Amino acid sequence: MLQSLYIQNYALIDKLDIGFSSGFSVITGETGAGKSIILGAIGLLLGQRADVKAIRKGASKCIVEAKFHIANYGMQPFFEENDIEFAPEECLLRREVSANGKSRAFINDTPASLSQMKLLGEKLIDVHSQHQNLLLNKEGFQLNILDILAQDEQQLADYQDAYRRYKKVSRELADFIAQAEKSRQDEDYLRFQLEQLEEAHLQEGEQEALEQEADTLSHAEDIKANLYKAEQIIFNDEGGTLTQSKECLQTLQAISHVFTPAQDWIERLNSCYIELKDIAHDIANAQEAIEFNPARLDFVNERLNLLYNLQQKHRLDTVEALMELADNYRRQLDAITSFDDHITVLEHKRETLLAEVLQKAGGLTETRTRSARHIEEQMQTLLVPLGMPNVQFAVELTARKEPDSNGMDSVNFLFSANKNGTLQNVASIASGGEIARVMLSLKAMIAGAVKLPTIVFDEIDTGVSGSIAEKMALIMQDMGQHNRQVISITHLPQIAARGSIHYKVYKEDTETGTNSHILRLSAEQRVEEIAHMLSGATLTEAALNNARELLRMNE
């Protein structure tokens, strides 16, 4: 419940500080006095966009602050979820807008985001302005009303969870089918590339071996001649390395018994002689193995050309990289082969989730249908006393072709004010006064279904007058009971007289400019204000007596 409202430097308001009470209160005032300004300030506390043009001329910033009594409204979970200090009795909302365009929001003196302020504001206060009547033409608004009155919040949340899972799998399936289609378009290309690599019979380390063999074959005659020459240098009986080494050994052995160091040299030289002899045999064997083979050289060069061409084609540097590429092609082709199996799995999963969605949607439809019949009965009860003795009101539910985030139901509020009249969409057939009465009735039903502390009606009485206005006031008066606060901004004396508290908004011209004020009226001031509403600027005794009679009826 709104306890107090403080506004500073907002539009025509220099400073305003007013307290509010529970029950049904009314606010009156001439057109342009500042009633809409107060609503605009409240809108800032509900997270609406701030406009620096609204800051009073010459001020550096504007401040709007409201204190709410929140006991018995179950607000604690919001504060815990948003890590904001919770006071069980009161809640303070404050919004500051600077001339430089910066805006700050606070909840219980804790900095908060506008989304947090908006979410909390929706739990604290509902402002019904004339433009909301236009929402009656919006299917989403009608469905939201139906769900509120059906009190199917948990049921709807369960459905939406299933719907989100269904849509997620549907997107996965669509993406996978698109990916599979693209991959299938690439399949022939991948298979051709893989076959070309597999036909090459690539082997790790092959390129280096072939390059070495090509060098050997290309210089076979030179290699063979030099190996023969090296062999002769070692093996030559006259002056060969082995012969000279053997003579050296014999010479050293001749003195080894008298010159001890020679014994070590003999051992070392003997090892060299043996190693040199082995080398000579290896050279001889290699020399015999080397032969000039043009056919083999052609084969090696052709093989190397194949490897080089494959590397150039795929922009790789080694045979090993080509082998890795082939493995990658195999994996892609294996994935393409398994696409159908994966698609089948996803299709089955989607069908299972769709069945769950439809089952939960069916439950929602049943709940909404029961609620729709109840709404029809209640609207009949509420609208007949409001000057519509022959009213017909129906909630039409039709099935959608496909489920959406709110179920399978399309809703339409149908209306006729005339006996045996054809039911049509309420927004297209009802007059302004009729729509106002329909909206008030719906709000009255909503107020009974949800714990909304404060409801503000901004000229919901548009298009009605006389006894109908009085009966609308009685509905708002009844809504103000049951630990709820209802505030009506009105131009009709019949409604103003029914408020337990009466506030007046007025303008005052000063040397510094025009200021808007709000005043809680005393009993006598109230008589005068209602008399003015009845007769205009000139007060007459008849108007005063009429005002007193209207107020007496409210006692």
mmCIF file with all atom_site columns, C-alpha atoms in Angstrom, residues 167-342:
data_model
loop_
_atom_site.group_PDB
_atom_site.id
_atom_site.type_symbol
_atom_site.label_atom_id
_atom_site.label_alt_id
_atom_site.label_comp_id
_atom_site.label_asym_id
_atom_site.label_entity_id
_atom_site.label_seq_id
_atom_site.pdbx_PDB_ins_code
_atom_site.Cartn_x
_atom_site.Cartn_y
_atom_site.Cartn_z
_atom_site.occupancy
_atom_site.B_iso_or_equiv
_atom_site.pdbx_formal_charge
_atom_site.auth_seq_id
_atom_site.auth_comp_id
_atom_site.auth_asym_id
_atom_site.auth_atom_id
_atom_site.pdbx_PDB_model_num
ATOM 1   C CA . LYS A 1 167 ? 11.812  -25.633 -29.292 1.00 0.00 ? 167 LYS A CA 1
ATOM 2   C CA . LYS A 1 168 ? 15.449  -26.234 -28.371 1.00 0.00 ? 168 LYS A CA 1
ATOM 3   C CA . VAL A 1 169 ? 15.390  -29.756 -29.815 1.00 0.00 ? 169 VAL A CA 1
ATOM 4   C CA . SER A 1 170 ? 13.466  -28.483 -32.860 1.00 0.00 ? 170 SER A CA 1
ATOM 5   C CA . ARG A 1 171 ? 16.209  -25.923 -33.513 1.00 0.00 ? 171 ARG A CA 1
ATOM 6   C CA . GLU A 1 172 ? 18.897  -28.580 -33.032 1.00 0.00 ? 172 GLU A CA 1
ATOM 7   C CA . LEU A 1 173 ? 17.126  -30.844 -35.516 1.00 0.00 ? 173 LEU A CA 1
ATOM 8   C CA . ALA A 1 174 ? 16.730  -28.058 -38.071 1.00 0.00 ? 174 ALA A CA 1
ATOM 9   C CA . ASP A 1 175 ? 20.388  -27.071 -37.697 1.00 0.00 ? 175 ASP A CA 1
ATOM 10  C CA . PHE A 1 176 ? 21.511  -30.698 -37.999 1.00 0.00 ? 176 PHE A CA 1
ATOM 11  C CA . ILE A 1 177 ? 19.371  -31.311 -41.090 1.00 0.00 ? 177 ILE A CA 1
ATOM 12  C CA . ALA A 1 178 ? 20.845  -28.182 -42.693 1.00 0.00 ? 178 ALA A CA 1
ATOM 13  C CA . GLN A 1 179 ? 24.340  -29.305 -41.725 1.00 0.00 ? 179 GLN A CA 1
ATOM 14  C CA . ALA A 1 180 ? 23.651  -32.797 -43.069 1.00 0.00 ? 180 ALA A CA 1
ATOM 15  C CA . GLU A 1 181 ? 22.350  -31.379 -46.354 1.00 0.00 ? 181 GLU A CA 1
ATOM 16  C CA . LYS A 1 182 ? 25.429  -29.221 -46.779 1.00 0.00 ? 182 LYS A CA 1
ATOM 17  C CA . SER A 1 183 ? 27.698  -32.138 -45.902 1.00 0.00 ? 183 SER A CA 1
ATOM 18  C CA . ARG A 1 184 ? 25.928  -34.385 -48.389 1.00 0.00 ? 184 ARG A CA 1
ATOM 19  C CA . GLN A 1 185 ? 26.564  -31.762 -51.050 1.00 0.00 ? 185 GLN A CA 1
ATOM 20  C CA . ASP A 1 186 ? 30.255  -31.992 -50.122 1.00 0.00 ? 186 ASP A CA 1
ATOM 21  C CA . GLU A 1 187 ? 30.265  -35.806 -49.929 1.00 0.00 ? 187 GLU A CA 1
ATOM 22  C CA . ASP A 1 188 ? 31.318  -36.443 -53.551 1.00 0.00 ? 188 ASP A CA 1
ATOM 23  C CA . TYR A 1 189 ? 34.128  -33.936 -53.213 1.00 0.00 ? 189 TYR A CA 1
ATOM 24  C CA . LEU A 1 190 ? 35.343  -35.459 -49.942 1.00 0.00 ? 190 LEU A CA 1
ATOM 25  C CA . ARG A 1 191 ? 35.149  -38.983 -51.299 1.00 0.00 ? 191 ARG A CA 1
ATOM 26  C CA . PHE A 1 192 ? 37.104  -38.046 -54.458 1.00 0.00 ? 192 PHE A CA 1
ATOM 27  C CA . GLN A 1 193 ? 39.831  -36.379 -52.418 1.00 0.00 ? 193 GLN A CA 1
ATOM 28  C CA . LEU A 1 194 ? 40.076  -39.337 -50.049 1.00 0.00 ? 194 LEU A CA 1
ATOM 29  C CA . GLU A 1 195 ? 40.219  -41.864 -52.885 1.00 0.00 ? 195 GLU A CA 1
ATOM 30  C CA . GLN A 1 196 ? 43.043  -39.910 -54.495 1.00 0.00 ? 196 GLN A CA 1
ATOM 31  C CA . LEU A 1 197 ? 45.009  -39.949 -51.242 1.00 0.00 ? 197 LEU A CA 1
ATOM 32  C CA . GLU A 1 198 ? 44.286  -43.618 -50.585 1.00 0.00 ? 198 GLU A CA 1
ATOM 33  C CA . GLU A 1 199 ? 45.373  -44.591 -54.123 1.00 0.00 ? 199 GLU A CA 1
ATOM 34  C CA . ALA A 1 200 ? 48.728  -42.988 -53.353 1.00 0.00 ? 200 ALA A CA 1
ATOM 35  C CA . HIS A 1 201 ? 49.295  -45.584 -50.558 1.00 0.00 ? 201 HIS A CA 1
ATOM 36  C CA . LEU A 1 202 ? 51.117  -43.061 -48.434 1.00 0.00 ? 202 LEU A CA 1
ATOM 37  C CA . GLN A 1 203 ? 53.679  -44.298 -45.909 1.00 0.00 ? 203 GLN A CA 1
ATOM 38  C CA . GLU A 1 204 ? 55.260  -42.461 -43.030 1.00 0.00 ? 204 GLU A CA 1
ATOM 39  C CA . GLY A 1 205 ? 58.907  -41.511 -43.740 1.00 0.00 ? 205 GLY A CA 1
ATOM 40  C CA . GLU A 1 206 ? 58.538  -42.506 -47.384 1.00 0.00 ? 206 GLU A CA 1
ATOM 41  C CA . GLN A 1 207 ? 59.413  -39.129 -48.888 1.00 0.00 ? 207 GLN A CA 1
ATOM 42  C CA . GLU A 1 208 ? 62.782  -38.808 -47.155 1.00 0.00 ? 208 GLU A CA 1
ATOM 43  C CA . ALA A 1 209 ? 63.760  -42.352 -48.210 1.00 0.00 ? 209 ALA A CA 1
ATOM 44  C CA . LEU A 1 210 ? 62.762  -41.760 -51.821 1.00 0.00 ? 210 LEU A CA 1
ATOM 45  C CA . GLU A 1 211 ? 64.607  -38.442 -51.980 1.00 0.00 ? 211 GLU A CA 1
ATOM 46  C CA . GLN A 1 212 ? 67.772  -40.182 -50.726 1.00 0.00 ? 212 GLN A CA 1
ATOM 47  C CA . GLU A 1 213 ? 67.351  -43.030 -53.227 1.00 0.00 ? 213 GLU A CA 1
ATOM 48  C CA . ALA A 1 214 ? 66.830  -40.553 -56.062 1.00 0.00 ? 214 ALA A CA 1
ATOM 49  C CA . ASP A 1 215 ? 70.095  -38.830 -55.195 1.00 0.00 ? 215 ASP A CA 1
ATOM 50  C CA . THR A 1 216 ? 71.895  -42.184 -55.154 1.00 0.00 ? 216 THR A CA 1
ATOM 51  C CA . LEU A 1 217 ? 70.450  -43.382 -58.446 1.00 0.00 ? 217 LEU A CA 1
ATOM 52  C CA . SER A 1 218 ? 71.124  -40.053 -60.142 1.00 0.00 ? 218 SER A CA 1
ATOM 53  C CA . HIS A 1 219 ? 74.855  -40.263 -59.245 1.00 0.00 ? 219 HIS A CA 1
ATOM 54  C CA . ALA A 1 220 ? 75.312  -44.047 -59.419 1.00 0.00 ? 220 ALA A CA 1
ATOM 55  C CA . GLU A 1 221 ? 78.386  -44.010 -61.699 1.00 0.00 ? 221 GLU A CA 1
ATOM 56  C CA . ASP A 1 222 ? 80.211  -41.372 -59.666 1.00 0.00 ? 222 ASP A CA 1
ATOM 57  C CA . ILE A 1 223 ? 79.356  -43.146 -56.422 1.00 0.00 ? 223 ILE A CA 1
ATOM 58  C CA . LYS A 1 224 ? 80.459  -46.537 -57.767 1.00 0.00 ? 224 LYS A CA 1
ATOM 59  C CA . ALA A 1 225 ? 83.758  -45.135 -59.074 1.00 0.00 ? 225 ALA A CA 1
ATOM 60  C CA . ASN A 1 226 ? 84.576  -43.368 -55.850 1.00 0.00 ? 226 ASN A CA 1
ATOM 61  C CA . LEU A 1 227 ? 83.638  -46.380 -53.733 1.00 0.00 ? 227 LEU A CA 1
ATOM 62  C CA . TYR A 1 228 ? 85.937  -48.536 -55.894 1.00 0.00 ? 228 TYR A CA 1
ATOM 63  C CA . LYS A 1 229 ? 88.745  -45.988 -55.497 1.00 0.00 ? 229 LYS A CA 1
ATOM 64  C CA . ALA A 1 230 ? 88.195  -45.869 -51.710 1.00 0.00 ? 230 ALA A CA 1
ATOM 65  C CA . GLU A 1 231 ? 88.235  -49.662 -51.558 1.00 0.00 ? 231 GLU A CA 1
ATOM 66  C CA . GLN A 1 232 ? 91.519  -49.789 -53.502 1.00 0.00 ? 232 GLN A CA 1
ATOM 67  C CA . ILE A 1 233 ? 93.113  -47.195 -51.220 1.00 0.00 ? 233 ILE A CA 1
ATOM 68  C CA . ILE A 1 234 ? 92.406  -49.448 -48.279 1.00 0.00 ? 234 ILE A CA 1
ATOM 69  C CA . PHE A 1 235 ? 92.945  -52.891 -49.857 1.00 0.00 ? 235 PHE A CA 1
ATOM 70  C CA . ASN A 1 236 ? 95.819  -52.197 -52.305 1.00 0.00 ? 236 ASN A CA 1
ATOM 71  C CA . ASP A 1 237 ? 98.596  -54.728 -51.693 1.00 0.00 ? 237 ASP A CA 1
ATOM 72  C CA . GLU A 1 238 ? 101.210 -52.165 -52.593 1.00 0.00 ? 238 GLU A CA 1
ATOM 73  C CA . GLY A 1 239 ? 100.938 -49.108 -50.431 1.00 0.00 ? 239 GLY A CA 1
ATOM 74  C CA . GLY A 1 240 ? 97.295  -49.710 -49.342 1.00 0.00 ? 240 GLY A CA 1
ATOM 75  C CA . THR A 1 241 ? 96.123  -48.463 -45.988 1.00 0.00 ? 241 THR A CA 1
ATOM 76  C CA . LEU A 1 242 ? 95.670  -51.975 -44.597 1.00 0.00 ? 242 LEU A CA 1
ATOM 77  C CA . THR A 1 243 ? 99.121  -53.070 -45.802 1.00 0.00 ? 243 THR A CA 1
ATOM 78  C CA . GLN A 1 244 ? 100.817 -50.039 -44.279 1.00 0.00 ? 244 GLN A CA 1
ATOM 79  C CA . SER A 1 245 ? 98.830  -50.461 -41.033 1.00 0.00 ? 245 SER A CA 1
ATOM 80  C CA . LYS A 1 246 ? 99.999  -54.066 -40.831 1.00 0.00 ? 246 LYS A CA 1
ATOM 81  C CA . GLU A 1 247 ? 103.631 -53.050 -41.402 1.00 0.00 ? 247 GLU A CA 1
ATOM 82  C CA . CYS A 1 248 ? 103.260 -50.398 -38.697 1.00 0.00 ? 248 CYS A CA 1
ATOM 83  C CA . LEU A 1 249 ? 101.975 -53.071 -36.274 1.00 0.00 ? 249 LEU A CA 1
ATOM 84  C CA . GLN A 1 250 ? 104.904 -55.356 -37.032 1.00 0.00 ? 250 GLN A CA 1
ATOM 85  C CA . THR A 1 251 ? 107.380 -52.516 -36.546 1.00 0.00 ? 251 THR A CA 1
ATOM 86  C CA . LEU A 1 252 ? 105.945 -51.613 -33.138 1.00 0.00 ? 252 LEU A CA 1
ATOM 87  C CA . GLN A 1 253 ? 105.759 -55.251 -32.062 1.00 0.00 ? 253 GLN A CA 1
ATOM 88  C CA . ALA A 1 254 ? 109.518 -55.519 -32.723 1.00 0.00 ? 254 ALA A CA 1
ATOM 89  C CA . ILE A 1 255 ? 110.189 -53.006 -29.957 1.00 0.00 ? 255 ILE A CA 1
ATOM 90  C CA . SER A 1 256 ? 107.275 -53.689 -27.637 1.00 0.00 ? 256 SER A CA 1
ATOM 91  C CA . HIS A 1 257 ? 109.332 -55.960 -25.340 1.00 0.00 ? 257 HIS A CA 1
ATOM 92  C CA . VAL A 1 258 ? 111.881 -53.198 -24.761 1.00 0.00 ? 258 VAL A CA 1
ATOM 93  C CA . PHE A 1 259 ? 109.624 -50.116 -25.118 1.00 0.00 ? 259 PHE A CA 1
ATOM 94  C CA . THR A 1 260 ? 106.490 -50.438 -22.977 1.00 0.00 ? 260 THR A CA 1
ATOM 95  C CA . PRO A 1 261 ? 104.412 -47.521 -24.501 1.00 0.00 ? 261 PRO A CA 1
ATOM 96  C CA . ALA A 1 262 ? 104.455 -49.393 -27.815 1.00 0.00 ? 262 ALA A CA 1
ATOM 97  C CA . GLN A 1 263 ? 102.192 -52.069 -26.298 1.00 0.00 ? 263 GLN A CA 1
ATOM 98  C CA . ASP A 1 264 ? 99.321  -49.538 -25.901 1.00 0.00 ? 264 ASP A CA 1
ATOM 99  C CA . TRP A 1 265 ? 99.814  -48.242 -29.400 1.00 0.00 ? 265 TRP A CA 1
ATOM 100 C CA . ILE A 1 266 ? 99.763  -51.789 -30.757 1.00 0.00 ? 266 ILE A CA 1
ATOM 101 C CA . GLU A 1 267 ? 96.354  -52.401 -29.118 1.00 0.00 ? 267 GLU A CA 1
ATOM 102 C CA . ARG A 1 268 ? 94.915  -49.174 -30.437 1.00 0.00 ? 268 ARG A CA 1
ATOM 103 C CA . LEU A 1 269 ? 96.329  -49.647 -33.909 1.00 0.00 ? 269 LEU A CA 1
ATOM 104 C CA . ASN A 1 270 ? 95.089  -53.237 -33.977 1.00 0.00 ? 270 ASN A CA 1
ATOM 105 C CA . SER A 1 271 ? 91.540  -51.946 -33.239 1.00 0.00 ? 271 SER A CA 1
ATOM 106 C CA . CYS A 1 272 ? 91.872  -49.456 -36.051 1.00 0.00 ? 272 CYS A CA 1
ATOM 107 C CA . TYR A 1 273 ? 93.146  -52.185 -38.375 1.00 0.00 ? 273 TYR A CA 1
ATOM 108 C CA . ILE A 1 274 ? 90.104  -54.342 -37.597 1.00 0.00 ? 274 ILE A CA 1
ATOM 109 C CA . GLU A 1 275 ? 87.650  -51.382 -38.012 1.00 0.00 ? 275 GLU A CA 1
ATOM 110 C CA . LEU A 1 276 ? 89.356  -50.302 -41.255 1.00 0.00 ? 276 LEU A CA 1
ATOM 111 C CA . LYS A 1 277 ? 89.094  -53.835 -42.592 1.00 0.00 ? 277 LYS A CA 1
ATOM 112 C CA . ASP A 1 278 ? 85.344  -53.872 -41.776 1.00 0.00 ? 278 ASP A CA 1
ATOM 113 C CA . ILE A 1 279 ? 84.892  -50.506 -43.502 1.00 0.00 ? 279 ILE A CA 1
ATOM 114 C CA . ALA A 1 280 ? 86.701  -51.798 -46.562 1.00 0.00 ? 280 ALA A CA 1
ATOM 115 C CA . HIS A 1 281 ? 84.400  -54.819 -46.739 1.00 0.00 ? 281 HIS A CA 1
ATOM 116 C CA . ASP A 1 282 ? 81.306  -52.534 -46.336 1.00 0.00 ? 282 ASP A CA 1
ATOM 117 C CA . ILE A 1 283 ? 82.573  -50.253 -49.099 1.00 0.00 ? 283 ILE A CA 1
ATOM 118 C CA . ALA A 1 284 ? 83.161  -53.254 -51.333 1.00 0.00 ? 284 ALA A CA 1
ATOM 119 C CA . ASN A 1 285 ? 79.679  -54.590 -50.695 1.00 0.00 ? 285 ASN A CA 1
ATOM 120 C CA . ALA A 1 286 ? 78.149  -51.156 -51.320 1.00 0.00 ? 286 ALA A CA 1
ATOM 121 C CA . GLN A 1 287 ? 80.169  -50.775 -54.482 1.00 0.00 ? 287 GLN A CA 1
ATOM 122 C CA . GLU A 1 288 ? 78.871  -54.090 -55.758 1.00 0.00 ? 288 GLU A CA 1
ATOM 123 C CA . ALA A 1 289 ? 75.277  -53.121 -54.811 1.00 0.00 ? 289 ALA A CA 1
ATOM 124 C CA . ILE A 1 290 ? 75.371  -49.786 -56.583 1.00 0.00 ? 290 ILE A CA 1
ATOM 125 C CA . GLU A 1 291 ? 74.265  -50.006 -60.155 1.00 0.00 ? 291 GLU A CA 1
ATOM 126 C CA . PHE A 1 292 ? 72.872  -47.536 -62.623 1.00 0.00 ? 292 PHE A CA 1
ATOM 127 C CA . ASN A 1 293 ? 69.116  -48.387 -62.953 1.00 0.00 ? 293 ASN A CA 1
ATOM 128 C CA . PRO A 1 294 ? 67.244  -45.888 -65.173 1.00 0.00 ? 294 PRO A CA 1
ATOM 129 C CA . ALA A 1 295 ? 63.940  -47.696 -64.712 1.00 0.00 ? 295 ALA A CA 1
ATOM 130 C CA . ARG A 1 296 ? 64.154  -47.534 -60.927 1.00 0.00 ? 296 ARG A CA 1
ATOM 131 C CA . LEU A 1 297 ? 65.181  -43.869 -61.099 1.00 0.00 ? 297 LEU A CA 1
ATOM 132 C CA . ASP A 1 298 ? 62.156  -43.105 -63.273 1.00 0.00 ? 298 ASP A CA 1
ATOM 133 C CA . PHE A 1 299 ? 59.886  -44.895 -60.763 1.00 0.00 ? 299 PHE A CA 1
ATOM 134 C CA . VAL A 1 300 ? 61.337  -43.016 -57.788 1.00 0.00 ? 300 VAL A CA 1
ATOM 135 C CA . ASN A 1 301 ? 61.034  -39.656 -59.554 1.00 0.00 ? 301 ASN A CA 1
ATOM 136 C CA . GLU A 1 302 ? 57.456  -40.388 -60.578 1.00 0.00 ? 302 GLU A CA 1
ATOM 137 C CA . ARG A 1 303 ? 56.602  -41.345 -56.997 1.00 0.00 ? 303 ARG A CA 1
ATOM 138 C CA . LEU A 1 304 ? 58.186  -38.187 -55.647 1.00 0.00 ? 304 LEU A CA 1
ATOM 139 C CA . ASN A 1 305 ? 56.350  -36.084 -58.225 1.00 0.00 ? 305 ASN A CA 1
ATOM 140 C CA . LEU A 1 306 ? 53.074  -37.650 -57.071 1.00 0.00 ? 306 LEU A CA 1
ATOM 141 C CA . LEU A 1 307 ? 53.851  -36.781 -53.446 1.00 0.00 ? 307 LEU A CA 1
ATOM 142 C CA . TYR A 1 308 ? 54.948  -33.259 -54.329 1.00 0.00 ? 308 TYR A CA 1
ATOM 143 C CA . ASN A 1 309 ? 51.806  -32.660 -56.421 1.00 0.00 ? 309 ASN A CA 1
ATOM 144 C CA . LEU A 1 310 ? 49.541  -33.865 -53.599 1.00 0.00 ? 310 LEU A CA 1
ATOM 145 C CA . GLN A 1 311 ? 51.311  -31.607 -51.147 1.00 0.00 ? 311 GLN A CA 1
ATOM 146 C CA . GLN A 1 312 ? 51.032  -28.620 -53.474 1.00 0.00 ? 312 GLN A CA 1
ATOM 147 C CA . LYS A 1 313 ? 47.358  -29.325 -54.157 1.00 0.00 ? 313 LYS A CA 1
ATOM 148 C CA . HIS A 1 314 ? 46.439  -29.502 -50.479 1.00 0.00 ? 314 HIS A CA 1
ATOM 149 C CA . ARG A 1 315 ? 48.969  -26.843 -49.439 1.00 0.00 ? 315 ARG A CA 1
ATOM 150 C CA . LEU A 1 316 ? 50.806  -29.180 -47.091 1.00 0.00 ? 316 LEU A CA 1
ATOM 151 C CA . ASP A 1 317 ? 54.497  -29.866 -46.571 1.00 0.00 ? 317 ASP A CA 1
ATOM 152 C CA . THR A 1 318 ? 54.837  -33.532 -45.605 1.00 0.00 ? 318 THR A CA 1
ATOM 153 C CA . VAL A 1 319 ? 53.472  -36.973 -46.340 1.00 0.00 ? 319 VAL A CA 1
ATOM 154 C CA . GLU A 1 320 ? 52.459  -37.229 -42.687 1.00 0.00 ? 320 GLU A CA 1
ATOM 155 C CA . ALA A 1 321 ? 50.255  -34.119 -43.103 1.00 0.00 ? 321 ALA A CA 1
ATOM 156 C CA . LEU A 1 322 ? 48.647  -35.745 -46.160 1.00 0.00 ? 322 LEU A CA 1
ATOM 157 C CA . MET A 1 323 ? 47.939  -38.885 -44.122 1.00 0.00 ? 323 MET A CA 1
ATOM 158 C CA . GLU A 1 324 ? 46.354  -36.765 -41.365 1.00 0.00 ? 324 GLU A CA 1
ATOM 159 C CA . LEU A 1 325 ? 44.207  -35.023 -44.001 1.00 0.00 ? 325 LEU A CA 1
ATOM 160 C CA . ALA A 1 326 ? 43.036  -38.396 -45.274 1.00 0.00 ? 326 ALA A CA 1
ATOM 161 C CA . ASP A 1 327 ? 42.037  -39.377 -41.729 1.00 0.00 ? 327 ASP A CA 1
ATOM 162 C CA . ASN A 1 328 ? 40.056  -36.114 -41.464 1.00 0.00 ? 328 ASN A CA 1
ATOM 163 C CA . TYR A 1 329 ? 38.230  -36.894 -44.713 1.00 0.00 ? 329 TYR A CA 1
ATOM 164 C CA . ARG A 1 330 ? 37.372  -40.346 -43.352 1.00 0.00 ? 330 ARG A CA 1
ATOM 165 C CA . ARG A 1 331 ? 35.951  -38.825 -40.159 1.00 0.00 ? 331 ARG A CA 1
ATOM 166 C CA . GLN A 1 332 ? 33.817  -36.387 -42.162 1.00 0.00 ? 332 GLN A CA 1
ATOM 167 C CA . LEU A 1 333 ? 32.495  -39.156 -44.362 1.00 0.00 ? 333 LEU A CA 1
ATOM 168 C CA . ASP A 1 334 ? 31.771  -41.304 -41.304 1.00 0.00 ? 334 ASP A CA 1
ATOM 169 C CA . ALA A 1 335 ? 29.837  -38.372 -39.811 1.00 0.00 ? 335 ALA A CA 1
ATOM 170 C CA . ILE A 1 336 ? 27.819  -38.010 -43.016 1.00 0.00 ? 336 ILE A CA 1
ATOM 171 C CA . THR A 1 337 ? 27.017  -41.676 -42.888 1.00 0.00 ? 337 THR A CA 1
ATOM 172 C CA . SER A 1 338 ? 25.792  -41.324 -39.289 1.00 0.00 ? 338 SER A CA 1
ATOM 173 C CA . PHE A 1 339 ? 23.687  -38.203 -39.983 1.00 0.00 ? 339 PHE A CA 1
ATOM 174 C CA . ASP A 1 340 ? 20.560  -40.207 -40.712 1.00 0.00 ? 340 ASP A CA 1
ATOM 175 C CA . ASP A 1 341 ? 20.858  -42.092 -37.433 1.00 0.00 ? 341 ASP A CA 1
ATOM 176 C CA . HIS A 1 342 ? 21.334  -38.866 -35.459 1.00 0.00 ? 342 HIS A CA 1
#
